[in-house]
Amino acid sequence: MTNSAHTLSTRRTQGLRGTITIPGDKSISHRVAILGGLAAGRMTVKNYLCSQDCLNTLRAMQQIGANITPLRETPGYGVTDFILEGCSMQPQAPAQDIDCGNSGTGMRLLAGILAALPFTSKLYGDTSLCSRPMQRIIQPLSLMGADITALGEKPGCAPLLIRGTRLQPIHYNLPMASAQVKSAVLLAGIFAEGTTSVTQPAVTRDHTERLYTHFGIPCTVNGLTISTTGPADIRAKDITVPGDISSAAFWLVAATICPNSDITLLNVGLNETRTAVIDVLRRMGADIRITRRSAEHEGEPYGDISVRTPARLVATDILPEEIPNLIDEIPILAVAAAFAEGTTSIRNAKELRVKESDRIATTAGNLRRMGANVEEYEDGITVTGGAPLHGCTLPGYGDHRIAMSFLIAGLNAEGTTTLDTADAIDTSYPGFASHLAELSR
């Protein structure tokens, strides 16, 4: 592996071996910052994801009254362990506009709380974030009485001008399976007087519900309907963030496609709404074992995962009901498909068109550049494995998951694979390059 300020390169490896600890879960870290920042009292947070996205959310909560005392930092990135003192549900107006960077999760969740607060605020982000759809949260929050104006060049896009006001509880039927929209409504609901509920069309990641229970916020789950009652009283409570399975997925695939590999990933979150990626890879023949599984710890199950190169990898169809809970892992699963026997179908994933990049187009395009057989559809792709991949210089599109996926592909491709805009990886996985070097030794 080689790297420069903005590029990373990989070559075919003789095998990946070793043990690493996966950084904290991105989705959970965002929510811990927000709920802990609203809580009354002081709490210790450990293994927070010190990525650009999550640090932006933490800084946003500081802007509205939370206090951070660092305990441990990752050099060059930021705090992972700290004491968080919340504002006791009485946030103050930010002195300046709030920068969400590249984070759709941060912007959508923060909008949920800012809509209910007695001041005006403005959320903005980078070019990629300002092209992503925000109407999906503006609509339900407006039904609660929120006053949100999308100021972006594209309709319904950021920056968001939010004139906080008293919100009313609602029951909202989600038009799409989205944990972010569900969470934005539930976060607004902790400020509204009465019961706010959301019914989703399919199960989505449930970190918000688990954290509500952890912090003592009223939360009931009845099938696909989740409810909370406000105004809530949030009490600070220590928490350790488990490792992010979406980050672990890159190593699960790497050890599966690279001969002579045997690696162990420590303290990975094993929430059942997030482990579909393991199910799909096992169906393809991956040799993945949960070698240690904890009982739920502070609301989330976690454990250690070992993976080694299987004898054979075969194609599969990713089922429609699996898509919501592995939407972030689809680019790296498409890479795995390029090394499998047969044709893998990934459909019903149109949501990928509006991520950090158009991940259907960017995944298909980069696979083709490396020599894979790919068909692109409006809602997904099919990948026929077996064609040898060759390294080349690939665009990263400023998308962290695209960059990491194709660096992994380069570990079993002829020649050198180079990704530009590789610095985008810090959005979700600070230390990815060092982990890659460690496992490749």
CSV table of C-alpha atoms in Angstrom, one decimal:
chain,number,residue,atom,x,y,z
A,1,MET,CA,0.0,0.0,0.0
A,2,THR,CA,1.2,3.5,-0.8
A,3,ASN,CA,-0.4,6.9,0.0
A,4,SER,CA,0.0,10.6,-0.5
A,5,ALA,CA,-2.0,13.5,0.8
A,6,HIS,CA,-5.0,12.8,-1.4
A,7,THR,CA,-4.5,9.3,-2.8
A,8,LEU,CA,-4.1,5.7,-1.6
A,9,SER,CA,-2.9,2.8,-3.6
A,10,THR,CA,-3.1,-1.0,-3.1
A,11,ARG,CA,-1.6,-4.0,-4.9
A,12,ARG,CA,-2.4,-7.7,-4.8
A,13,THR,CA,-1.6,-9.1,-1.4
A,14,GLN,CA,-0.3,-12.5,-0.3
A,15,GLY,CA,-3.0,-12.6,2.4
A,16,LEU,CA,-4.3,-10.5,5.2
A,17,ARG,CA,-3.6,-11.6,8.8
A,18,GLY,CA,-3.9,-10.1,12.2
A,19,THR,CA,-6.3,-8.6,14.8
A,20,ILE,CA,-7.7,-5.0,14.8
A,21,THR,CA,-10.2,-3.0,16.8
A,22,ILE,CA,-12.9,-1.4,14.6
A,23,PRO,CA,-13.6,2.3,15.2
A,24,GLY,CA,-16.8,3.3,16.9
A,25,ASP,CA,-20.1,3.0,15.1
A,26,LYS,CA,-21.0,6.1,13.0
A,27,SER,CA,-24.7,6.0,13.4
A,28,ILE,CA,-24.5,5.5,17.2
A,29,SER,CA,-21.9,8.2,17.7
A,30,HIS,CA,-24.1,10.8,16.0
A,31,ARG,CA,-27.0,9.9,18.3
A,32,VAL,CA,-24.9,9.7,21.4
A,33,ALA,CA,-23.6,13.3,20.8
A,34,ILE,CA,-27.1,14.6,20.3
A,35,LEU,CA,-28.9,12.9,23.2
A,36,GLY,CA,-25.9,13.2,25.6
A,37,GLY,CA,-25.7,16.9,24.6
A,38,LEU,CA,-29.3,17.4,25.5
A,39,ALA,CA,-29.1,15.4,28.8
A,40,ALA,CA,-28.9,16.7,32.3
A,41,GLY,CA,-25.6,15.8,34.0
A,42,ARG,CA,-22.2,14.5,33.0
A,43,MET,CA,-21.5,11.3,31.2
A,44,THR,CA,-18.4,9.5,30.0
A,45,VAL,CA,-18.3,8.5,26.3
A,46,LYS,CA,-15.8,5.9,25.1
A,47,ASN,CA,-14.9,4.8,21.6
A,48,TYR,CA,-16.7,7.7,19.9
A,49,LEU,CA,-16.0,7.7,16.2
A,50,CYS,CA,-13.5,10.6,15.7
A,51,SER,CA,-14.4,10.9,12.0
A,52,GLN,CA,-15.1,14.2,10.3
A,53,ASP,CA,-18.9,13.5,10.2
A,54,CYS,CA,-19.3,12.6,13.9
A,55,LEU,CA,-17.0,15.4,15.1
A,56,ASN,CA,-19.1,17.9,13.2
A,57,THR,CA,-22.2,16.7,15.1
A,58,LEU,CA,-20.3,16.9,18.4
A,59,ARG,CA,-19.2,20.5,17.6
A,60,ALA,CA,-22.8,21.3,16.7
A,61,MET,CA,-23.9,20.2,20.1
A,62,GLN,CA,-21.2,22.3,21.7
A,63,GLN,CA,-22.5,25.3,19.7
A,64,ILE,CA,-25.9,25.0,21.4
A,65,GLY,CA,-24.6,24.5,24.9
A,66,ALA,CA,-23.0,21.1,25.5
A,67,ASN,CA,-19.5,20.9,27.1
A,68,ILE,CA,-16.8,18.4,26.2
A,69,THR,CA,-13.8,17.5,28.3
A,70,PRO,CA,-11.4,15.3,26.3
A,71,LEU,CA,-10.0,12.1,27.9
A,72,ARG,CA,-8.3,10.4,25.0
A,73,GLU,CA,-7.6,11.5,21.4
A,74,THR,CA,-6.5,9.9,18.2
A,75,PRO,CA,-3.6,12.0,16.9
A,76,GLY,CA,-4.5,13.8,13.8
A,77,TYR,CA,-8.2,13.1,14.1
A,78,GLY,CA,-9.9,14.0,17.4
A,79,VAL,CA,-11.4,12.8,20.6
A,80,THR,CA,-12.6,9.2,21.1
A,81,ASP,CA,-13.1,9.3,24.9
A,82,PHE,CA,-14.5,12.3,26.7
A,83,ILE,CA,-16.8,13.6,29.4
A,84,LEU,CA,-20.0,15.1,27.9
A,85,GLU,CA,-22.0,17.6,29.9
A,86,GLY,CA,-25.4,18.2,28.4
A,87,CYS,CA,-27.6,21.3,28.4
A,88,SER,CA,-30.5,19.8,30.3
A,89,MET,CA,-32.9,20.2,27.4
A,90,GLN,CA,-32.3,24.0,27.4
A,91,PRO,CA,-30.1,24.6,24.4
A,92,GLN,CA,-28.8,28.1,23.6
A,93,ALA,CA,-28.9,29.8,20.2
A,94,PRO,CA,-25.7,29.1,18.2
A,95,ALA,CA,-23.4,32.1,17.6
A,96,GLN,CA,-22.9,31.0,14.0
A,97,ASP,CA,-24.2,28.7,11.4
A,98,ILE,CA,-23.7,25.0,12.0
A,99,ASP,CA,-21.4,23.1,9.6
A,100,CYS,CA,-22.5,19.5,9.1
A,101,GLY,CA,-19.7,18.8,6.7
A,102,ASN,CA,-20.5,15.8,4.6
A,103,SER,CA,-23.0,14.2,7.0
A,104,GLY,CA,-26.6,13.6,5.9
A,105,THR,CA,-27.2,11.8,9.2
A,106,GLY,CA,-25.9,14.8,11.3
A,107,MET,CA,-28.0,17.3,9.3
A,108,ARG,CA,-31.2,15.3,9.3
A,109,LEU,CA,-31.0,14.5,13.0
A,110,LEU,CA,-30.0,18.0,14.1
A,111,ALA,CA,-32.9,19.4,12.1
A,112,GLY,CA,-35.2,17.3,14.3
A,113,ILE,CA,-34.2,19.0,17.5
A,114,LEU,CA,-33.5,22.5,16.2
A,115,ALA,CA,-37.0,22.7,14.7
A,116,ALA,CA,-38.3,22.6,18.3
A,117,LEU,CA,-36.0,25.2,19.9
A,118,PRO,CA,-36.9,28.9,20.5
A,119,PHE,CA,-34.3,30.4,18.2
A,120,THR,CA,-33.3,30.5,14.5
A,121,SER,CA,-30.4,28.4,13.2
A,122,LYS,CA,-28.9,27.4,9.9
A,123,LEU,CA,-27.5,24.1,8.9
A,124,TYR,CA,-25.1,23.9,6.0
A,125,GLY,CA,-22.5,21.4,4.6
A,126,ASP,CA,-20.2,20.6,1.7
A,127,THR,CA,-21.2,20.4,-2.0
A,128,SER,CA,-22.1,16.8,-1.7
A,129,LEU,CA,-24.4,17.3,1.3
A,130,CYS,CA,-26.1,20.3,-0.3
A,131,SER,CA,-27.2,18.0,-3.2
A,132,ARG,CA,-28.9,15.4,-1.0
A,133,PRO,CA,-32.6,15.3,-0.4
A,134,MET,CA,-33.9,17.0,2.8
A,135,GLN,CA,-37.5,17.3,1.9
A,136,ARG,CA,-38.0,13.8,3.4
A,137,ILE,CA,-37.5,15.3,6.8
A,138,ILE,CA,-38.9,18.8,6.1
A,139,GLN,CA,-42.3,17.2,5.3
A,140,PRO,CA,-43.0,15.4,8.6
A,141,LEU,CA,-41.4,18.1,10.7
A,142,SER,CA,-43.6,20.7,9.0
A,143,LEU,CA,-46.6,18.5,9.9
A,144,MET,CA,-45.5,19.0,13.5
A,145,GLY,CA,-45.5,22.8,12.9
A,146,ALA,CA,-41.8,23.3,12.1
A,147,ASP,CA,-40.7,26.3,10.0
A,148,ILE,CA,-37.8,25.0,7.8
A,149,THR,CA,-36.7,26.6,4.5
A,150,ALA,CA,-34.5,24.8,2.1
A,151,LEU,CA,-32.1,27.3,0.6
A,152,GLY,CA,-30.1,25.1,-1.7
A,153,GLU,CA,-29.7,25.5,-5.4
A,154,LYS,CA,-31.6,22.2,-5.9
A,155,PRO,CA,-35.2,22.1,-4.6
A,156,GLY,CA,-35.5,20.6,-1.1
A,157,CYS,CA,-31.7,20.7,-0.4
A,158,ALA,CA,-29.5,22.4,2.2
A,159,PRO,CA,-28.6,24.9,3.5
A,160,LEU,CA,-31.6,24.6,5.9
A,161,LEU,CA,-32.9,27.8,7.6
A,162,ILE,CA,-34.8,26.6,10.8
A,163,ARG,CA,-37.0,29.0,12.7
A,164,GLY,CA,-37.6,27.1,15.9
A,165,THR,CA,-41.1,26.9,17.2
A,166,ARG,CA,-43.3,24.9,19.5
A,167,LEU,CA,-44.1,21.5,17.9
A,168,GLN,CA,-47.1,19.3,18.0
A,169,PRO,CA,-47.0,15.5,18.2
A,170,ILE,CA,-48.0,13.5,15.1
A,171,HIS,CA,-48.3,10.0,13.8
A,172,TYR,CA,-46.3,9.7,10.7
A,173,ASN,CA,-46.3,6.9,8.1
A,174,LEU,CA,-42.8,6.8,6.6
A,175,PRO,CA,-43.0,6.7,2.8
A,176,MET,CA,-39.6,4.9,2.7
A,177,ALA,CA,-37.6,2.8,5.1
A,178,SER,CA,-35.3,5.4,6.5
A,179,ALA,CA,-33.7,5.3,10.0
A,180,GLN,CA,-32.7,9.0,9.5
A,181,VAL,CA,-36.2,10.3,8.8
A,182,LYS,CA,-37.6,8.1,11.6
A,183,SER,CA,-35.1,9.5,14.0
A,184,ALA,CA,-35.6,13.1,13.0
A,185,VAL,CA,-39.3,12.8,13.8
A,186,LEU,CA,-38.6,10.9,17.1
A,187,LEU,CA,-36.1,13.6,18.2
A,188,ALA,CA,-38.6,16.3,17.5
A,189,GLY,CA,-41.1,14.3,19.5
A,190,ILE,CA,-39.1,14.5,22.7
A,191,PHE,CA,-39.8,18.3,22.7
A,192,ALA,CA,-43.5,18.1,21.7
A,193,GLU,CA,-46.2,17.7,24.4
A,194,GLY,CA,-47.8,14.3,23.9
A,195,THR,CA,-47.1,11.1,22.0
A,196,THR,CA,-45.3,11.2,18.6
A,197,SER,CA,-45.2,7.9,16.6
A,198,VAL,CA,-43.7,6.7,13.4
A,199,THR,CA,-44.8,3.7,11.4
A,200,GLN,CA,-42.1,2.4,9.0
A,201,PRO,CA,-42.7,0.2,5.9
A,202,ALA,CA,-39.9,-2.2,6.9
A,203,VAL,CA,-37.5,-2.6,9.9
A,204,THR,CA,-34.6,-0.1,9.9
A,205,ARG,CA,-31.6,0.2,12.2
A,206,ASP,CA,-32.9,0.8,15.7
A,207,HIS,CA,-30.1,2.7,17.4
A,208,THR,CA,-32.4,5.6,18.3
A,209,GLU,CA,-34.9,3.4,20.0
A,210,ARG,CA,-32.1,1.6,22.0
A,211,LEU,CA,-30.5,4.9,23.0
A,212,TYR,CA,-33.9,6.3,24.1
A,213,THR,CA,-34.2,3.3,26.5
A,214,HIS,CA,-30.5,3.8,27.6
A,215,PHE,CA,-31.2,7.5,28.5
A,216,GLY,CA,-34.6,6.8,30.1
A,217,ILE,CA,-36.6,8.5,27.3
A,218,PRO,CA,-40.1,7.1,26.8
A,219,CYS,CA,-40.0,4.7,23.8
A,220,THR,CA,-42.4,1.9,22.8
A,221,VAL,CA,-42.0,-0.4,19.9
A,222,ASN,CA,-45.1,-2.1,18.6
A,223,GLY,CA,-44.3,-4.0,15.4
A,224,LEU,CA,-43.3,-1.4,12.8
A,225,THR,CA,-44.6,1.6,14.9
A,226,ILE,CA,-42.2,3.4,17.3
A,227,SER,CA,-43.6,6.0,19.8
A,228,THR,CA,-42.1,8.5,22.2
A,229,THR,CA,-43.8,11.0,24.6
A,230,GLY,CA,-42.6,14.5,25.3
A,231,PRO,CA,-41.4,16.7,26.7
A,232,ALA,CA,-38.8,14.2,27.8
A,233,ASP,CA,-36.4,14.2,30.7
A,234,ILE,CA,-33.0,13.0,29.6
A,235,ARG,CA,-30.5,11.9,32.2
A,236,ALA,CA,-26.8,11.5,31.4
A,237,LYS,CA,-25.5,7.9,31.5
A,238,ASP,CA,-22.1,6.6,30.6
A,239,ILE,CA,-21.8,4.7,27.3
A,240,THR,CA,-19.2,2.9,25.2
A,241,VAL,CA,-19.8,2.9,21.4
A,242,PRO,CA,-19.3,-0.5,19.8
A,243,GLY,CA,-17.3,-0.9,16.6
A,244,ASP,CA,-19.0,-0.1,13.4
A,245,ILE,CA,-20.1,-3.1,11.4
A,246,SER,CA,-20.2,-1.0,8.2
A,247,SER,CA,-16.5,-0.4,8.7
A,248,ALA,CA,-15.9,-4.0,9.6
A,249,ALA,CA,-17.6,-5.0,6.3
A,250,PHE,CA,-14.5,-3.9,4.3
A,251,TRP,CA,-12.3,-6.4,6.1
A,252,LEU,CA,-15.0,-9.1,6.0
A,253,VAL,CA,-14.9,-8.8,2.2
A,254,ALA,CA,-11.1,-8.3,2.0
A,255,ALA,CA,-10.3,-11.5,3.9
A,256,THR,CA,-13.0,-13.3,1.8
A,257,ILE,CA,-11.6,-12.4,-1.6
A,258,CYS,CA,-7.8,-12.4,-0.8
A,259,PRO,CA,-6.2,-15.9,-0.6
A,260,ASN,CA,-4.5,-17.0,2.6
A,261,SER,CA,-6.3,-14.5,4.8
A,262,ASP,CA,-7.3,-15.0,8.5
A,263,ILE,CA,-8.2,-11.9,10.5
A,264,THR,CA,-10.1,-11.1,13.7
A,265,LEU,CA,-12.1,-7.9,14.3
A,266,LEU,CA,-12.7,-6.9,17.9
A,267,ASN,CA,-15.7,-5.4,19.6
A,268,VAL,CA,-17.9,-5.1,16.5
A,269,GLY,CA,-21.6,-4.1,17.0
A,270,LEU,CA,-23.9,-7.0,16.3
A,271,ASN,CA,-27.2,-5.3,16.3
A,272,GLU,CA,-29.6,-7.5,14.4
A,273,THR,CA,-30.7,-4.6,12.3
A,274,ARG,CA,-27.2,-4.2,11.0
A,275,THR,CA,-25.9,-7.7,10.5
A,276,ALA,CA,-27.5,-8.4,7.1
A,277,VAL,CA,-24.0,-8.0,5.5
A,278,ILE,CA,-22.8,-11.1,7.4
A,279,ASP,CA,-25.9,-13.0,6.3
A,280,VAL,CA,-25.3,-12.1,2.6
A,281,LEU,CA,-21.6,-13.0,2.7
A,282,ARG,CA,-22.2,-16.3,4.4
A,283,ARG,CA,-24.8,-17.1,1.7
A,284,MET,CA,-22.0,-16.5,-0.8
A,285,GLY,CA,-19.8,-18.9,1.0
A,286,ALA,CA,-17.7,-16.6,3.3
A,287,ASP,CA,-16.1,-18.2,6.3
A,288,ILE,CA,-17.3,-15.8,9.0
A,289,ARG,CA,-17.5,-16.8,12.6
A,290,ILE,CA,-18.7,-14.8,15.7
A,291,THR,CA,-16.0,-15.9,18.1
A,292,ARG,CA,-17.2,-13.9,21.1
A,293,ARG,CA,-20.7,-12.5,21.6
A,294,SER,CA,-21.6,-10.3,24.5
A,295,ALA,CA,-24.9,-9.8,26.1
A,296,GLU,CA,-26.3,-6.3,25.4
A,297,HIS,CA,-24.0,-3.7,26.8
A,298,GLU,CA,-25.4,-0.2,27.3
A,299,GLY,CA,-28.2,-1.1,24.8
A,300,GLU,CA,-26.2,-2.6,22.0
A,301,PRO,CA,-24.9,-6.2,21.4
A,302,TYR,CA,-21.3,-6.6,20.3
A,303,GLY,CA,-18.6,-9.2,19.9
A,304,ASP,CA,-15.5,-10.4,17.9
A,305,ILE,CA,-15.7,-11.6,14.3
A,306,SER,CA,-13.1,-13.9,12.6
A,307,VAL,CA,-13.0,-14.3,8.9
A,308,ARG,CA,-10.7,-16.4,6.6
A,309,THR,CA,-10.6,-17.1,2.9
A,310,PRO,CA,-13.2,-19.6,1.9
A,311,ALA,CA,-12.7,-22.4,-0.5
A,312,ARG,CA,-15.2,-21.0,-2.9
A,313,LEU,CA,-17.4,-17.9,-3.3
A,314,VAL,CA,-20.7,-18.0,-5.2
A,315,ALA,CA,-23.1,-15.4,-6.4
A,316,THR,CA,-26.4,-14.6,-4.6
A,317,ASP,CA,-29.5,-12.3,-5.0
A,318,ILE,CA,-29.7,-9.7,-2.3
A,319,LEU,CA,-33.3,-9.7,-1.2
A,320,PRO,CA,-35.5,-6.5,-1.2
A,321,GLU,CA,-36.1,-6.8,2.5
A,322,GLU,CA,-32.4,-6.9,3.1
A,323,ILE,CA,-31.6,-3.6,1.4
A,324,PRO,CA,-32.6,-1.1,4.1
A,325,ASN,CA,-30.3,-2.8,6.6
A,326,LEU,CA,-27.2,-3.1,4.4
A,327,ILE,CA,-27.6,0.0,2.2
A,328,ASP,CA,-24.1,1.3,3.3
A,329,GLU,CA,-22.5,-2.1,2.5
A,330,ILE,CA,-23.7,-2.5,-1.1
A,331,PRO,CA,-20.6,-1.0,-2.8
A,332,ILE,CA,-18.3,-3.5,-0.9
A,333,LEU,CA,-20.7,-6.4,-1.5
A,334,ALA,CA,-20.6,-5.5,-5.2
A,335,VAL,CA,-16.8,-5.9,-5.0
A,336,ALA,CA,-17.2,-9.3,-3.4
A,337,ALA,CA,-19.6,-10.3,-6.2
A,338,ALA,CA,-16.9,-9.6,-8.8
A,339,PHE,CA,-14.9,-12.5,-7.3
A,340,ALA,CA,-17.9,-14.9,-7.0
A,341,GLU,CA,-19.0,-17.6,-9.4
A,342,GLY,CA,-22.2,-16.6,-11.2
A,343,THR,CA,-24.3,-13.4,-11.3
A,344,THR,CA,-25.2,-11.4,-8.1
A,345,SER,CA,-28.3,-9.2,-8.3
A,346,ILE,CA,-28.7,-6.1,-6.2
A,347,ARG,CA,-32.0,-4.4,-6.9
A,348,ASN,CA,-34.6,-2.3,-5.0
A,349,ALA,CA,-31.7,0.0,-4.0
A,350,LYS,CA,-32.6,3.3,-5.7
A,351,GLU,CA,-31.7,5.1,-2.4
A,352,LEU,CA,-28.1,4.6,-3.4
A,353,ARG,CA,-28.6,7.3,-6.1
A,354,VAL,CA,-28.7,10.0,-3.4
A,355,LYS,CA,-25.8,9.1,-1.1
A,356,GLU,CA,-22.5,10.9,-0.9
A,357,SER,CA,-22.2,10.0,-4.6
A,358,ASP,CA,-24.6,8.2,-6.9
A,359,ARG,CA,-23.4,4.9,-5.6
A,360,ILE,CA,-25.1,2.8,-8.2
A,361,ALA,CA,-23.3,4.7,-11.0
A,362,THR,CA,-20.0,5.1,-9.2
A,363,THR,CA,-19.9,1.4,-8.1
A,364,ALA,CA,-20.8,0.2,-11.6
A,365,GLY,CA,-18.4,2.5,-13.3
A,366,ASN,CA,-15.4,1.6,-11.2
A,367,LEU,CA,-16.0,-2.1,-11.4
A,368,ARG,CA,-16.1,-1.8,-15.2
A,369,ARG,CA,-12.9,0.2,-15.2
A,370,MET,CA,-11.3,-2.7,-13.4
A,371,GLY,CA,-12.6,-5.2,-15.9
A,372,ALA,CA,-15.7,-6.6,-14.1
A,373,ASN,CA,-18.9,-7.5,-15.9
A,374,VAL,CA,-21.6,-5.2,-14.7
A,375,GLU,CA,-25.1,-4.3,-15.7
A,376,GLU,CA,-26.6,-1.0,-14.3
A,377,TYR,CA,-30.3,-0.4,-13.6
A,378,GLU,CA,-32.2,2.5,-12.2
A,379,ASP,CA,-32.5,0.7,-8.8
A,380,GLY,CA,-29.3,-1.3,-8.7
A,381,ILE,CA,-26.8,-3.5,-10.5
A,382,THR,CA,-26.0,-7.1,-11.4
A,383,VAL,CA,-22.3,-8.3,-11.2
A,384,THR,CA,-21.1,-11.4,-13.0
A,385,GLY,CA,-18.0,-12.7,-11.3
A,386,GLY,CA,-15.0,-14.5,-12.8
A,387,ALA,CA,-13.4,-11.8,-15.0
A,388,PRO,CA,-9.9,-11.0,-13.6
A,389,LEU,CA,-9.7,-7.5,-12.2
A,390,HIS,CA,-6.8,-5.2,-13.2
A,391,GLY,CA,-5.6,-2.2,-11.2
A,392,CYS,CA,-5.9,1.3,-12.5
A,393,THR,CA,-6.4,4.9,-11.2
A,394,LEU,CA,-10.0,5.3,-10.1
A,395,PRO,CA,-12.1,8.3,-9.1
A,396,GLY,CA,-13.2,8.2,-5.5
A,397,TYR,CA,-16.0,10.8,-6.1
A,398,GLY,CA,-15.3,12.3,-2.7
A,399,ASP,CA,-17.2,9.2,-1.3
A,400,HIS,CA,-15.6,7.4,1.6
A,401,ARG,CA,-17.3,4.1,1.0
A,402,ILE,CA,-16.5,4.1,-2.7
A,403,ALA,CA,-12.8,4.8,-2.0
A,404,MET,CA,-12.5,2.1,0.6
A,405,SER,CA,-14.4,-0.5,-1.5
A,406,PHE,CA,-12.1,-0.2,-4.5
A,407,LEU,CA,-8.9,-0.1,-2.4
A,408,ILE,CA,-10.1,-3.5,-1.1
A,409,ALA,CA,-10.8,-4.6,-4.7
A,410,GLY,CA,-7.2,-3.7,-5.5
A,411,LEU,CA,-5.9,-6.3,-3.0
A,412,ASN,CA,-6.7,-9.0,-5.5
A,413,ALA,CA,-6.3,-7.2,-8.8
A,414,GLU,CA,-3.3,-7.3,-11.2
A,415,GLY,CA,-1.1,-4.2,-10.9
A,416,THR,CA,-1.7,-1.1,-8.8
A,417,THR,CA,-5.1,0.4,-7.9
A,418,THR,CA,-5.1,4.0,-6.9
A,419,LEU,CA,-8.0,6.0,-5.5
A,420,ASP,CA,-8.1,9.8,-5.7
A,421,THR,CA,-9.9,11.9,-3.1
A,422,ALA,CA,-9.0,9.2,-0.6
A,423,ASP,CA,-9.0,11.7,2.2
A,424,ALA,CA,-12.8,11.4,2.1
A,425,ILE,CA,-12.2,8.1,4.0
A,426,ASP,CA,-11.8,10.2,7.2
A,427,THR,CA,-15.5,10.9,6.9
A,428,SER,CA,-16.2,7.5,8.5
A,429,TYR,CA,-13.0,5.5,9.1
A,430,PRO,CA,-10.0,7.5,10.5
A,431,GLY,CA,-7.1,5.0,10.6
A,432,PHE,CA,-8.3,2.9,7.6
A,433,ALA,CA,-4.9,3.2,5.9
A,434,SER,CA,-3.0,2.1,9.1
A,435,HIS,CA,-5.3,-0.9,9.6
A,436,LEU,CA,-4.8,-1.8,5.9
A,437,ALA,CA,-1.0,-1.7,6.4
A,438,GLU,CA,-1.2,-3.6,9.6
A,439,LEU,CA,-3.2,-6.5,8.1
A,440,SER,CA,-1.1,-6.6,5.0
A,441,ARG,CA,2.2,-7.1,6.8
